[in-house]
CSV table of C-alpha atoms in Angstrom, one decimal:
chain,number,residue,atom,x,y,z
A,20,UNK,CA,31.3,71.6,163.7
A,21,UNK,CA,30.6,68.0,165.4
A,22,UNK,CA,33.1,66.1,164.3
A,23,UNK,CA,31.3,62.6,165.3
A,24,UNK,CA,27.7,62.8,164.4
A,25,UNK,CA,25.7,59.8,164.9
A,26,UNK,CA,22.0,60.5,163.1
A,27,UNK,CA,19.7,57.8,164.3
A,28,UNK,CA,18.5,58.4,167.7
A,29,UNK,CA,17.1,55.3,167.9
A,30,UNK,CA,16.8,52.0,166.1
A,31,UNK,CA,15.3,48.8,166.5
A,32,UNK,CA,16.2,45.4,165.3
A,33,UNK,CA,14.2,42.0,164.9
A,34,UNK,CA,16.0,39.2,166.9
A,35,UNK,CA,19.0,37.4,164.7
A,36,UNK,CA,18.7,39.9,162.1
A,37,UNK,CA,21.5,42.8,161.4
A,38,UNK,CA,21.5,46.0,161.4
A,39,UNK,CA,23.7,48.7,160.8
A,40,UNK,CA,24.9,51.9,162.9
A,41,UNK,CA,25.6,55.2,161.5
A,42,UNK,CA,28.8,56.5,162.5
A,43,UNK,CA,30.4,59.7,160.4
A,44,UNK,CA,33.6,61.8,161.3
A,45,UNK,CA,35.3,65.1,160.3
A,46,UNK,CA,38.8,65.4,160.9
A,47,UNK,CA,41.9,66.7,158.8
A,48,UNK,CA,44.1,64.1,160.1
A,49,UNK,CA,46.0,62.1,158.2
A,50,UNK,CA,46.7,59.3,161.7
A,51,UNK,CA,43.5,59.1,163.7
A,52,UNK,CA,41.3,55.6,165.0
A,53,UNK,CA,37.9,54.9,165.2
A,54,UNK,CA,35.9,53.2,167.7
A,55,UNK,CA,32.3,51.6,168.8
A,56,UNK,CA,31.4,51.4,172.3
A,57,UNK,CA,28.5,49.7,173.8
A,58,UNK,CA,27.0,51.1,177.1
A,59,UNK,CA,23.9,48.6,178.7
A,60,UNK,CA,21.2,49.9,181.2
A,61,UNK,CA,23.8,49.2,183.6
A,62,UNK,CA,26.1,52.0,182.4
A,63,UNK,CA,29.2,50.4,181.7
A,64,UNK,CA,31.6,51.5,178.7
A,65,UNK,CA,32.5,48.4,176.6
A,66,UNK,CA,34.6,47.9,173.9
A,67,UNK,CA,33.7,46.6,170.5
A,68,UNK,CA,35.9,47.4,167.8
A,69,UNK,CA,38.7,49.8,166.6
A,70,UNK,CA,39.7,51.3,163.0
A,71,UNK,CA,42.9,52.8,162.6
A,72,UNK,CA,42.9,55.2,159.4
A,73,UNK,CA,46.2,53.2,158.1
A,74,UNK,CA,43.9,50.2,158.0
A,75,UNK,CA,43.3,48.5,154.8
A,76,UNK,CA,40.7,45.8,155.9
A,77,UNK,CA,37.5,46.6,157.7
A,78,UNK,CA,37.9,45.1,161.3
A,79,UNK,CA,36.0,42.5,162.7
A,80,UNK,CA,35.0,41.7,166.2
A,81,UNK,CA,33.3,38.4,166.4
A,82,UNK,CA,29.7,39.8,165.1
A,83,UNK,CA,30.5,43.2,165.0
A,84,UNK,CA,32.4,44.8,162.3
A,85,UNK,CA,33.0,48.3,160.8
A,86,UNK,CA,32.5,49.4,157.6
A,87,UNK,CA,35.3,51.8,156.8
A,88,UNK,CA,34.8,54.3,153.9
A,89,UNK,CA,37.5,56.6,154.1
A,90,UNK,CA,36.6,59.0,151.3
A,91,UNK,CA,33.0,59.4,152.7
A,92,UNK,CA,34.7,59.6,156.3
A,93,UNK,CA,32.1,57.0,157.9
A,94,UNK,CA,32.6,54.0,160.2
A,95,UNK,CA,29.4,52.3,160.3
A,96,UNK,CA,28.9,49.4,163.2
A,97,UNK,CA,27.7,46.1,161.6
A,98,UNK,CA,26.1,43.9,163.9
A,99,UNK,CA,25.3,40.6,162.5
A,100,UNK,CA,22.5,37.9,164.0
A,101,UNK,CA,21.3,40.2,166.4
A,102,UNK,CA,21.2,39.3,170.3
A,103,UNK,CA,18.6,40.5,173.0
A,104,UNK,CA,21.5,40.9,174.7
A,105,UNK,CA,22.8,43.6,172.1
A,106,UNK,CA,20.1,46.2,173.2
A,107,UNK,CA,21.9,49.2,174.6
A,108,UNK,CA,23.4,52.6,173.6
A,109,UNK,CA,26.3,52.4,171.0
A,110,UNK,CA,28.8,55.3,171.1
A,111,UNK,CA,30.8,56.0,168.0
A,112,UNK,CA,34.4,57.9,169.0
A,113,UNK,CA,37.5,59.3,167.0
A,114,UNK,CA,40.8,59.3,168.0
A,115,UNK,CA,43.1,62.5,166.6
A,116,UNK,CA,46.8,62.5,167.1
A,117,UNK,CA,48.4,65.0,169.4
A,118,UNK,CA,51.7,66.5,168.5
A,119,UNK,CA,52.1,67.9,172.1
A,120,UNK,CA,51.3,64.9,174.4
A,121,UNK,CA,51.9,62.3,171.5
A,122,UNK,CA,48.6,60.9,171.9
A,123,UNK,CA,45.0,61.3,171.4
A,124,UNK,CA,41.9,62.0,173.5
A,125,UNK,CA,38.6,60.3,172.2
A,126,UNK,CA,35.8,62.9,171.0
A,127,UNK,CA,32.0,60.9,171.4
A,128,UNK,CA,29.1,60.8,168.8
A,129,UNK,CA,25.9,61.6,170.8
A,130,UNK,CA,24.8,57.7,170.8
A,131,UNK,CA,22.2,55.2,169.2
A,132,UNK,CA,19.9,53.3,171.3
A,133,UNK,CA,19.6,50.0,169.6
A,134,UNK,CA,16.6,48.3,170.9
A,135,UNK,CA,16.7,44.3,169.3
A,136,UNK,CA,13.1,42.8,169.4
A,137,UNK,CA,11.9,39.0,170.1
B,9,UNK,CA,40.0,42.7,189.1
B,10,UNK,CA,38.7,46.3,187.0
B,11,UNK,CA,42.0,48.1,186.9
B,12,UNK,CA,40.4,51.7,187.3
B,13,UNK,CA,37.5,52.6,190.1
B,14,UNK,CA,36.0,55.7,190.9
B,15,UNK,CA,34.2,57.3,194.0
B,16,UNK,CA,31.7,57.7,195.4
B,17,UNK,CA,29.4,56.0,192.3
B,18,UNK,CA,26.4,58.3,193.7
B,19,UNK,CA,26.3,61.7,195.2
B,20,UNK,CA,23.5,64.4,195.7
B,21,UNK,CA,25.0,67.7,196.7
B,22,UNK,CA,23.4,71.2,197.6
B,23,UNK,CA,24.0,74.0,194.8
B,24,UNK,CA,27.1,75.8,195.5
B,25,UNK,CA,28.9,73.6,197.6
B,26,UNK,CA,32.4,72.1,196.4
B,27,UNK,CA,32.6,68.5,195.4
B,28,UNK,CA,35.5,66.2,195.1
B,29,UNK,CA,35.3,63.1,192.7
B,30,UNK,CA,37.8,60.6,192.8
B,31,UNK,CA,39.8,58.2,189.9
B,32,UNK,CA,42.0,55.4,191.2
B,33,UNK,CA,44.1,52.8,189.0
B,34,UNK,CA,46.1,50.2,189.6
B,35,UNK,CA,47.7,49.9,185.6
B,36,UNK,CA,50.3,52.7,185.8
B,37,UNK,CA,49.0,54.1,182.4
B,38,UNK,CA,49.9,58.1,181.7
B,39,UNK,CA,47.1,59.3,180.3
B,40,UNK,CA,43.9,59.5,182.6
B,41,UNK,CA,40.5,61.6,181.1
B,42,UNK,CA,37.3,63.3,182.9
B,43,UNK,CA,34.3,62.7,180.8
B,44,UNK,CA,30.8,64.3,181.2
B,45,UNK,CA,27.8,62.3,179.7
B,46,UNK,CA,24.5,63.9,179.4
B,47,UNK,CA,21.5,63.0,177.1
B,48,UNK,CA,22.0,64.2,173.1
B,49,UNK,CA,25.5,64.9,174.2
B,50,UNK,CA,27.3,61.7,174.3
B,51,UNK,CA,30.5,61.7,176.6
B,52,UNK,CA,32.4,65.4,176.7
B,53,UNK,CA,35.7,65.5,177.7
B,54,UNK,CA,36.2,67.9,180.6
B,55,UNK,CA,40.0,67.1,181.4
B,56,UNK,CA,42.7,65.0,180.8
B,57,UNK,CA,46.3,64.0,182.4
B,58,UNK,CA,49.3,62.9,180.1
B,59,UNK,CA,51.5,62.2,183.4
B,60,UNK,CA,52.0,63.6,186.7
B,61,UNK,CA,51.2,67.0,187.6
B,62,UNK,CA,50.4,67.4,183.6
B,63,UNK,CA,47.0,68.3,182.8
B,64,UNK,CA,44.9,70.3,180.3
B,65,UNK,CA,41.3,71.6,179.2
B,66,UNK,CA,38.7,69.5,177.5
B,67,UNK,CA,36.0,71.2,175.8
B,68,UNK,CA,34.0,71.2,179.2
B,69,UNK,CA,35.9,72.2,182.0
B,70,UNK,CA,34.3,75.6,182.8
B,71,UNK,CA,33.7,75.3,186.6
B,72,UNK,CA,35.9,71.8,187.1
B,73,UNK,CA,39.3,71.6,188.2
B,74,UNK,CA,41.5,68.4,188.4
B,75,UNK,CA,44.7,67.5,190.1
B,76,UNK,CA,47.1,63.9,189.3
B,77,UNK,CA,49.6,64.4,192.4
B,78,UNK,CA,50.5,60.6,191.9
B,79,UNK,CA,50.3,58.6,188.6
B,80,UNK,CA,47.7,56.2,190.3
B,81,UNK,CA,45.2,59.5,191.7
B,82,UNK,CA,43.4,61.5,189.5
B,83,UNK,CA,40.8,63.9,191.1
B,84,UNK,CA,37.9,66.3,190.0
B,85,UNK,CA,36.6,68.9,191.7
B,86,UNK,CA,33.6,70.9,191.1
B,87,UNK,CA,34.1,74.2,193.1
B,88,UNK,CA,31.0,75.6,193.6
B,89,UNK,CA,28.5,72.7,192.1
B,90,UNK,CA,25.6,73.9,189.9
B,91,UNK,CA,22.3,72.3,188.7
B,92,UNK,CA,24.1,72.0,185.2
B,93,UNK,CA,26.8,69.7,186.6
B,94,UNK,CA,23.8,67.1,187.2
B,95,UNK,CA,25.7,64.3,185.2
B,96,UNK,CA,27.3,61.1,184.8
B,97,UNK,CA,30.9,61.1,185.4
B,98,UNK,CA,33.4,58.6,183.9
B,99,UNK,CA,37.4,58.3,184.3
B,100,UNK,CA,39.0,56.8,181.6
B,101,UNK,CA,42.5,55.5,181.6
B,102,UNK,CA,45.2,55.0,178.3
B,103,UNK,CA,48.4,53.9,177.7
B,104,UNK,CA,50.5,54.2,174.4
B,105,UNK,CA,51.0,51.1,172.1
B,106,UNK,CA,47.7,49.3,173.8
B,107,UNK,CA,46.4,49.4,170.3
B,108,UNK,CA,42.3,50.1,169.8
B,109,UNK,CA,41.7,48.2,173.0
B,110,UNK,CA,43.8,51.1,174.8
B,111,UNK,CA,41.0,52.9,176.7
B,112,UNK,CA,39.1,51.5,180.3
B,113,UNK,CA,36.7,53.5,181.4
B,114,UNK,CA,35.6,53.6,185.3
B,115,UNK,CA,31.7,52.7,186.2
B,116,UNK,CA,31.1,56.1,186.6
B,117,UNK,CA,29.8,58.4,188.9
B,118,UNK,CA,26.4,59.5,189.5
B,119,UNK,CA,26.1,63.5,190.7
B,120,UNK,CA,23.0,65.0,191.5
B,121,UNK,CA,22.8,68.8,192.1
B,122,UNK,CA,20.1,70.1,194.3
């Protein structure tokens, strides 16, 4: 089973408007962190925002924020005013603990290509 | 100053010959990671390090091996390449306590199988 699935292929975006990115995530974890990162044309992974699971508050980044629903196990990326500049593909990814190495490896959603329009 | 680099960033190699990619950092973190990213697939882990000479299986690493001989090093090596390790490689690099912000990932690497 995928345990990040990211369901929109694409989406676009009118200039200064928002728009939301579907992230959802199985895991029987109690301790695990979500993430958003943004990779341009030029192929660089950037970081946007993280989400631990002890978290209370949704976390904000500037104009990006996440909208944490536990119970329905999703982590959608908010992006508010929207930029030309924002265009690229966004990556959802979970962190699961790791008894053994005391850390976690990141699993990937397959990626939304956010294209934002004049 | 990016903290991790990788080499080469491009490579075409002939099908079945072996080929050596190559992470490098300069933030003494433990825990260094092999990703694969191919279209509809996102990024796949293939291998990861949680300290020298320590290493294990992603859920990719059929027909990769690594090595980490020195904290800073951490290699990949494709024995005998195939036309389905045509791919985009990225390192990645973590440490414990560095919060969310905890993973840099390398430029990547660009391998083309012929």
């Amino acid at each position: 089973a995928q345990k990040i699935t990211q369901t929109q292929p694409g989406m676009f975006v009118q200039e200064k408007e928002a728009v939301t990115l579907d992230c959802t995530y199985d895991t029987s974890d109690q301790s695990y962190g979500l993430f958003w990162y943004k990779q341009p044309s030029s192929g660089e992974m950037i970081f946007l925002i993280y989400q631990g699971s002890y978290d209370e508050q949704n976390a904000t980044e500037g104009r990006y924020s996440l909208n944490f629903q536990k119970a329905r196990k999703s982590a959608n990326l908010v992006i508010s005013a929207s930029q030309l500049g924002d265009s690229a593909m966004y990556f959802c990814a979970m962190r699961e603990r790791e008894v053994r190495t005391s850390y976690g490896k990141l699993t990937f959603g397959q990626g939304t290509i956010l294209t934002v329009h004049p | 100053d990016a903290g991790i680099t990788q080499s080469p960033r491009h490579k075409v190699t002939e099908t079945g010959t072996p080929v050596t990619l190559r992470c490098h950092q300069t933030e003494n973190h433990r825990y260094m990671y092999w990703y694969r990213q191919d279209p509809g697939h996102g990024l796949r882990l293939i291998h990861y390090s949680y300290g020298v000479k320590d290493t294990d299986k992603g859920e990719v690493s059929d027909g990769y091996s690594v090595s980490r001989s020195k904290t800073e090093d951490f290699l990949l090596t494709l024995e005998s390449a195939t036309s389905s390790q045509t791919s985009v490689y990225f390192c990645a690099i973590s440490e414990v306590g560095q919060g969310g912000r905890g993973y840099t990932f390398g430029s990547g690497t660009r391998l083309t199988v012929v």
